[in-house]
């Protein structure tokens, strides 16, 4: 029978074998005393199994509150635990409740992070994965052999619909490939969702009729299920190609329903993610997280960016992009969304470390606040990526390309 | 214009005023340079506002990774930030993305926990809250003036449908008020959901016809949206009165849709919660969390229990129960679900500290593993609660009640 294997980074004051057994017990037959009906045969079939324990180090301070160590020692290890597919069937929320769930409550652990999930082959028959993915997003935007260049409508919140449409017009004429709502905006007092879609798509469709280039706009449909379905339809009817979902806020089940519609590329915004991963010994690692969302079927997923304005290290960002580059069954690979404080200068390091142009490369202020205007901002980003792929340094690129040189002047010292 | 006020517990190496402004800026108009269209009028209307800063202490070690302090000092404070209701309308996922979201990514914070949310009166017009709540659950079970006594089918996973139905029969005859699936089980290889509902409800309905007492069974419907809707209908058609949702795994939007159906009492299991709250300076406090789920409309919400087997302190459990006791608009109050290692002995301390019997008091092994059988296990719990309300001590109760005395013998030394 196929098994699902989860890899955890744990810390415990107890013997590692004992702690691992507590974890496996809690997540398959856990209660504090033996009960009738808990036969050996049943345990063999449905019990979680500790597959391996690799001791890493022993420290003298607990990472998070939990059981106190009598010896003052806390042991860190990588452990693998497996469950039979018979326990869940194909049910992602129940999978999450089993692989995460009450594990974070167990006092025997003073640290627990889900690092990876190995899912059996049969999952690929039940989950089709991304409908569009990298290839589909390239077809929808007609951009090949370089990153899609994108931006976020800023200020995040407060612009009128006319102001938004004007900015979209500026950006479309500037040659942008992708635009998105900020996650703070769905439908506000002065920017009703339906009216915004109508106004924005009118600009985009007019521009596409004239030039053949259709900008992908990810409207933020995050909301209740029926509302999201209506807004999804509104986008489809207006000729749009994408919708954005704040996946952590909306949740797994409703996001899956949206992805299942299959008519729009789904831009998955991971806001809230920091809570789940920022502590090194609590929560879930991106490597496990991205697999869940690839099963759900999103087409684009945020990974932060090199030299970002947030807490995340470059190594962590690169690891996230590498996770998304890995094949996942026969599914379409999905587009890593590189964002946060990006202006083009990071293209060199991003390309050097990831060696891919299959990215949605987002710049906010880096485009709109370019000294020569938004058009030059978009051009500067394209130049930066061409230079990076051509093996030039930032300095060489700045000598060759005037628009990019202005970006370096304005943003390069931050 | 009405405003939403969020209270955060923060830690930062920066001046508190500066850090608070970063937070407010990121969650209303954040980008790293000024952009056209960001007028003063617009800022005034839509910008987040820092309402207050209360410095608590300064420490010399960062709670979680973030910006390094040049002075070696990290300042902890309670800050309040407000947003105009105009920013969101009534959209819970967007509210969550604004009040939490990217805040956890901000490097200027070496700790950030959402402690409370003050929501304006108009929310109560848009969110009806629990359809059943405490009063409705009491009516459905016909139990008044004492906690509802509940249990979880154990082992969590692996029992056949016939075994499950047999246990339900035993428990019903034992006088139990409430039973639930474990969160690890929805539909497994040997316990198909629909068949389990049919078999279990046959037992419950037969028992109700005979005795007039209908046991509330919370079947775990957690899954994809359409699947949950079908399973919900299956329960309704079989005469069931409750469904369970693993709210963190399923997510806010899909849980709302389930609650909106209004025909079943929704048992909200908060597995996964530890990840969001276990670290003292990361995530969200129960006081804020429970408000979101009361808006969603769940009827019962887990709070862990006194002297539980998990990491949570008694003080934290009591604070959670007190949060749920507070009125919330004109909404029905919801039932705190007390569980984890409970066997009756904790009734005394639970009542002493919370002074309420409006609880769903769950015991697993405490019932099924009672030396005199499950019936005595249920009776022992009722005795413990009667004694606690009567002002007896555990020792006095054990002298008075033989079934409870056996519980003390078996579980009292753990």
PDB file of C-alpha atoms in Angstrom, chain A residues 226-393:
ATOM      1  CA  UNK A 226     -19.785  32.471  -3.853  1.00  0.00           C
ATOM      2  CA  UNK A 227     -18.379  35.979  -4.094  1.00  0.00           C
ATOM      3  CA  UNK A 228     -15.113  34.623  -5.474  1.00  0.00           C
ATOM      4  CA  UNK A 229     -16.978  32.517  -8.025  1.00  0.00           C
ATOM      5  CA  UNK A 230     -18.973  35.557  -9.162  1.00  0.00           C
ATOM      6  CA  UNK A 231     -15.872  37.700  -9.413  1.00  0.00           C
ATOM      7  CA  UNK A 232     -14.100  34.961 -11.301  1.00  0.00           C
ATOM      8  CA  UNK A 233     -16.932  34.959 -13.830  1.00  0.00           C
ATOM      9  CA  UNK A 234     -16.812  38.731 -14.051  1.00  0.00           C
ATOM     10  CA  UNK A 235     -13.139  38.527 -15.028  1.00  0.00           C
ATOM     11  CA  UNK A 236     -13.747  35.758 -17.564  1.00  0.00           C
ATOM     12  CA  UNK A 237     -16.630  37.685 -19.131  1.00  0.00           C
ATOM     13  CA  UNK A 238     -14.534  40.820 -19.376  1.00  0.00           C
ATOM     14  CA  UNK A 239     -11.821  38.953 -21.252  1.00  0.00           C
ATOM     15  CA  UNK A 240      -9.374  38.787 -18.350  1.00  0.00           C
ATOM     16  CA  UNK A 241      -6.795  36.030 -18.028  1.00  0.00           C
ATOM     17  CA  UNK A 242      -5.941  35.893 -14.343  1.00  0.00           C
ATOM     18  CA  UNK A 243      -7.235  36.130 -10.778  1.00  0.00           C
ATOM     19  CA  UNK A 244      -5.330  36.536  -7.570  1.00  0.00           C
ATOM     20  CA  UNK A 245      -6.095  34.657  -4.369  1.00  0.00           C
ATOM     21  CA  UNK A 246      -4.533  35.311  -0.952  1.00  0.00           C
ATOM     22  CA  UNK A 247      -4.191  31.597  -0.396  1.00  0.00           C
ATOM     23  CA  UNK A 248      -3.541  31.576   3.358  1.00  0.00           C
ATOM     24  CA  UNK A 249      -6.403  33.948   4.123  1.00  0.00           C
ATOM     25  CA  UNK A 250      -8.883  32.215   1.815  1.00  0.00           C
ATOM     26  CA  UNK A 251      -7.742  28.695   2.679  1.00  0.00           C
ATOM     27  CA  UNK A 252      -7.066  25.466   0.904  1.00  0.00           C
ATOM     28  CA  UNK A 253     -10.572  24.244   0.120  1.00  0.00           C
ATOM     29  CA  UNK A 254     -11.913  27.441  -1.414  1.00  0.00           C
ATOM     30  CA  UNK A 255      -8.706  28.073  -3.376  1.00  0.00           C
ATOM     31  CA  UNK A 256      -8.986  24.562  -4.803  1.00  0.00           C
ATOM     32  CA  UNK A 257     -12.502  25.318  -6.000  1.00  0.00           C
ATOM     33  CA  UNK A 258     -11.266  28.448  -7.731  1.00  0.00           C
ATOM     34  CA  UNK A 259      -8.357  26.633  -9.379  1.00  0.00           C
ATOM     35  CA  UNK A 260     -10.717  23.883 -10.547  1.00  0.00           C
ATOM     36  CA  UNK A 261     -12.611  26.348 -12.754  1.00  0.00           C
ATOM     37  CA  UNK A 262      -9.661  26.277 -15.137  1.00  0.00           C
ATOM     38  CA  UNK A 263     -10.360  29.415 -17.148  1.00  0.00           C
ATOM     39  CA  UNK A 264      -7.968  31.852 -15.454  1.00  0.00           C
ATOM     40  CA  UNK A 265      -4.328  31.632 -14.407  1.00  0.00           C
ATOM     41  CA  UNK A 266      -4.355  31.735 -10.600  1.00  0.00           C
ATOM     42  CA  UNK A 267      -1.858  34.078  -8.970  1.00  0.00           C
ATOM     43  CA  UNK A 268      -1.282  32.690  -5.469  1.00  0.00           C
ATOM     44  CA  UNK A 269      -0.306  35.383  -2.991  1.00  0.00           C
ATOM     45  CA  UNK A 270       1.181  33.840   0.129  1.00  0.00           C
ATOM     46  CA  UNK A 271       0.681  36.783   2.536  1.00  0.00           C
ATOM     47  CA  UNK A 272       0.551  35.402   6.066  1.00  0.00           C
ATOM     48  CA  UNK A 273       3.342  32.992   5.150  1.00  0.00           C
ATOM     49  CA  UNK A 274       5.809  34.633   7.528  1.00  0.00           C
ATOM     50  CA  UNK A 275       3.786  33.416  10.510  1.00  0.00           C
ATOM     51  CA  UNK A 276       4.183  29.825   9.323  1.00  0.00           C
ATOM     52  CA  UNK A 277       7.867  29.798   8.556  1.00  0.00           C
ATOM     53  CA  UNK A 278       9.752  32.698  10.068  1.00  0.00           C
ATOM     54  CA  UNK A 279      10.792  30.831  13.186  1.00  0.00           C
ATOM     55  CA  UNK A 280      13.451  28.258  12.221  1.00  0.00           C
ATOM     56  CA  UNK A 281      11.905  25.560  14.417  1.00  0.00           C
ATOM     57  CA  UNK A 282       8.188  26.162  14.054  1.00  0.00           C
ATOM     58  CA  UNK A 283       5.716  25.753  11.242  1.00  0.00           C
ATOM     59  CA  UNK A 284       6.340  24.597   7.696  1.00  0.00           C
ATOM     60  CA  UNK A 285       9.152  24.985   5.200  1.00  0.00           C
ATOM     61  CA  UNK A 286       8.443  26.308   1.707  1.00  0.00           C
ATOM     62  CA  UNK A 287       9.502  22.995   0.202  1.00  0.00           C
ATOM     63  CA  UNK A 288       6.532  21.249   1.818  1.00  0.00           C
ATOM     64  CA  UNK A 289       4.202  24.232   1.413  1.00  0.00           C
ATOM     65  CA  UNK A 290       4.678  24.558  -2.343  1.00  0.00           C
ATOM     66  CA  UNK A 291       3.774  20.897  -2.891  1.00  0.00           C
ATOM     67  CA  UNK A 292       0.404  21.400  -1.231  1.00  0.00           C
ATOM     68  CA  UNK A 293      -0.339  24.404  -3.419  1.00  0.00           C
ATOM     69  CA  UNK A 294       0.836  22.666  -6.575  1.00  0.00           C
ATOM     70  CA  UNK A 295      -1.660  19.925  -5.779  1.00  0.00           C
ATOM     71  CA  UNK A 296      -4.338  22.587  -5.287  1.00  0.00           C
ATOM     72  CA  UNK A 297      -3.480  23.823  -8.762  1.00  0.00           C
ATOM     73  CA  UNK A 298      -2.243  27.401  -8.523  1.00  0.00           C
ATOM     74  CA  UNK A 299      -0.311  28.715 -11.529  1.00  0.00           C
ATOM     75  CA  UNK A 300       1.927  31.333  -9.910  1.00  0.00           C
ATOM     76  CA  UNK A 301       3.305  31.350  -6.365  1.00  0.00           C
ATOM     77  CA  UNK A 302       5.200  34.047  -4.469  1.00  0.00           C
ATOM     78  CA  UNK A 303       8.778  33.361  -3.378  1.00  0.00           C
ATOM     79  CA  UNK A 304       9.956  36.824  -2.256  1.00  0.00           C
ATOM     80  CA  UNK A 305      13.125  38.083  -4.014  1.00  0.00           C
ATOM     81  CA  UNK A 306      16.871  38.455  -3.760  1.00  0.00           C
ATOM     82  CA  UNK A 307      17.844  41.410  -1.537  1.00  0.00           C
ATOM     83  CA  UNK A 308      14.210  41.881  -0.601  1.00  0.00           C
ATOM     84  CA  UNK A 309      12.905  44.407   1.881  1.00  0.00           C
ATOM     85  CA  UNK A 310      11.576  41.663   4.160  1.00  0.00           C
ATOM     86  CA  UNK A 311      13.221  39.344   6.703  1.00  0.00           C
ATOM     87  CA  UNK A 312      13.964  36.496   4.306  1.00  0.00           C
ATOM     88  CA  UNK A 313      17.548  35.632   3.356  1.00  0.00           C
ATOM     89  CA  UNK A 314      18.725  35.244  -0.228  1.00  0.00           C
ATOM     90  CA  UNK A 315      19.509  31.579   0.464  1.00  0.00           C
ATOM     91  CA  UNK A 316      15.932  30.979   1.496  1.00  0.00           C
ATOM     92  CA  UNK A 317      14.589  32.734  -1.619  1.00  0.00           C
ATOM     93  CA  UNK A 318      16.880  30.709  -3.872  1.00  0.00           C
ATOM     94  CA  UNK A 319      15.823  27.466  -2.143  1.00  0.00           C
ATOM     95  CA  UNK A 320      12.181  28.381  -2.785  1.00  0.00           C
ATOM     96  CA  UNK A 321      12.790  28.977  -6.490  1.00  0.00           C
ATOM     97  CA  UNK A 322      14.691  25.685  -6.690  1.00  0.00           C
ATOM     98  CA  UNK A 323      11.722  23.914  -5.053  1.00  0.00           C
ATOM     99  CA  UNK A 324       9.433  25.255  -7.741  1.00  0.00           C
ATOM    100  CA  UNK A 325      11.867  24.292 -10.532  1.00  0.00           C
ATOM    101  CA  UNK A 326      11.674  20.628  -9.530  1.00  0.00           C
ATOM    102  CA  UNK A 327       9.278  18.509 -11.563  1.00  0.00           C
ATOM    103  CA  UNK A 328       6.115  17.432  -9.757  1.00  0.00           C
ATOM    104  CA  UNK A 329       4.563  14.331 -11.325  1.00  0.00           C
ATOM    105  CA  UNK A 330       3.523  15.129 -14.903  1.00  0.00           C
ATOM    106  CA  UNK A 331       2.092  18.452 -13.693  1.00  0.00           C
ATOM    107  CA  UNK A 332       2.905  21.728 -15.378  1.00  0.00           C
ATOM    108  CA  UNK A 333       5.591  23.612 -13.471  1.00  0.00           C
ATOM    109  CA  UNK A 334       4.367  26.834 -11.941  1.00  0.00           C
ATOM    110  CA  UNK A 335       5.757  30.334 -12.136  1.00  0.00           C
ATOM    111  CA  UNK A 336       7.772  31.628  -9.165  1.00  0.00           C
ATOM    112  CA  UNK A 337       6.684  35.192  -8.389  1.00  0.00           C
ATOM    113  CA  UNK A 338       9.753  37.220  -7.439  1.00  0.00           C
ATOM    114  CA  UNK A 339       8.851  40.378  -5.558  1.00  0.00           C
ATOM    115  CA  UNK A 340       9.544  42.776  -2.672  1.00  0.00           C
ATOM    116  CA  UNK A 341      11.864  45.702  -3.211  1.00  0.00           C
ATOM    117  CA  UNK A 342      12.863  44.543  -6.721  1.00  0.00           C
ATOM    118  CA  UNK A 343      14.032  47.115  -9.289  1.00  0.00           C
ATOM    119  CA  UNK A 344      16.191  45.205 -11.777  1.00  0.00           C
ATOM    120  CA  UNK A 345      19.465  45.410  -9.925  1.00  0.00           C
ATOM    121  CA  UNK A 346      18.719  42.018  -8.390  1.00  0.00           C
ATOM    122  CA  UNK A 347      18.335  40.356 -11.808  1.00  0.00           C
ATOM    123  CA  UNK A 348      22.053  39.571 -11.915  1.00  0.00           C
ATOM    124  CA  UNK A 349      22.213  37.725  -8.617  1.00  0.00           C
ATOM    125  CA  UNK A 350      18.823  36.099  -9.196  1.00  0.00           C
ATOM    126  CA  UNK A 351      19.949  34.691 -12.540  1.00  0.00           C
ATOM    127  CA  UNK A 352      23.420  33.750 -11.291  1.00  0.00           C
ATOM    128  CA  UNK A 353      21.958  31.716  -8.447  1.00  0.00           C
ATOM    129  CA  UNK A 354      18.864  30.192 -10.081  1.00  0.00           C
ATOM    130  CA  UNK A 355      19.888  30.035 -13.738  1.00  0.00           C
ATOM    131  CA  UNK A 356      16.329  30.446 -14.938  1.00  0.00           C
ATOM    132  CA  UNK A 357      14.226  33.045 -16.721  1.00  0.00           C
ATOM    133  CA  UNK A 358      10.995  31.179 -15.935  1.00  0.00           C
ATOM    134  CA  UNK A 359       9.972  33.811 -13.426  1.00  0.00           C
ATOM    135  CA  UNK A 360       7.348  36.458 -12.927  1.00  0.00           C
ATOM    136  CA  UNK A 361       9.596  39.311 -11.870  1.00  0.00           C
ATOM    137  CA  UNK A 362       7.635  41.967  -9.996  1.00  0.00           C
ATOM    138  CA  UNK A 363       8.721  45.538  -9.365  1.00  0.00           C
ATOM    139  CA  UNK A 364       6.470  48.156  -7.783  1.00  0.00           C
ATOM    140  CA  UNK A 365       8.180  51.460  -7.124  1.00  0.00           C
ATOM    141  CA  UNK A 366      11.022  50.201  -9.338  1.00  0.00           C
ATOM    142  CA  UNK A 367       8.774  50.787 -12.350  1.00  0.00           C
ATOM    143  CA  UNK A 368       6.331  53.534 -11.354  1.00  0.00           C
ATOM    144  CA  UNK A 369       8.983  55.714  -9.726  1.00  0.00           C
ATOM    145  CA  UNK A 370      11.558  55.420 -12.513  1.00  0.00           C
ATOM    146  CA  UNK A 371      12.966  58.915 -13.196  1.00  0.00           C
ATOM    147  CA  UNK A 372      12.147  58.665 -16.928  1.00  0.00           C
ATOM    148  CA  UNK A 373       8.629  57.321 -16.333  1.00  0.00           C
ATOM    149  CA  UNK A 374       7.002  53.921 -16.177  1.00  0.00           C
ATOM    150  CA  UNK A 375       7.859  53.018 -19.756  1.00  0.00           C
ATOM    151  CA  UNK A 376      11.540  53.434 -19.026  1.00  0.00           C
ATOM    152  CA  UNK A 377      10.999  51.483 -15.791  1.00  0.00           C
ATOM    153  CA  UNK A 378       9.732  48.461 -17.732  1.00  0.00           C
ATOM    154  CA  UNK A 379      12.482  48.782 -20.329  1.00  0.00           C
ATOM    155  CA  UNK A 380      15.088  48.985 -17.576  1.00  0.00           C
ATOM    156  CA  UNK A 381      13.879  45.685 -16.119  1.00  0.00           C
ATOM    157  CA  UNK A 382      14.006  43.986 -19.515  1.00  0.00           C
ATOM    158  CA  UNK A 383      17.505  45.383 -20.002  1.00  0.00           C
ATOM    159  CA  UNK A 384      18.628  44.145 -16.621  1.00  0.00           C
ATOM    160  CA  UNK A 385      17.437  40.627 -17.396  1.00  0.00           C
ATOM    161  CA  UNK A 386      18.955  40.608 -20.880  1.00  0.00           C
ATOM    162  CA  UNK A 387      22.251  41.749 -19.418  1.00  0.00           C
ATOM    163  CA  UNK A 388      22.108  39.158 -16.643  1.00  0.00           C
ATOM    164  CA  UNK A 389      21.468  36.344 -19.126  1.00  0.00           C
ATOM    165  CA  UNK A 390      24.208  37.727 -21.413  1.00  0.00           C
ATOM    166  CA  UNK A 391      26.638  37.428 -18.506  1.00  0.00           C
ATOM    167  CA  UNK A 392      27.163  41.147 -17.967  1.00  0.00           C
ATOM    168  CA  UNK A 393      27.658  42.689 -14.565  1.00  0.00           C
TER     169      UNK A 393
END
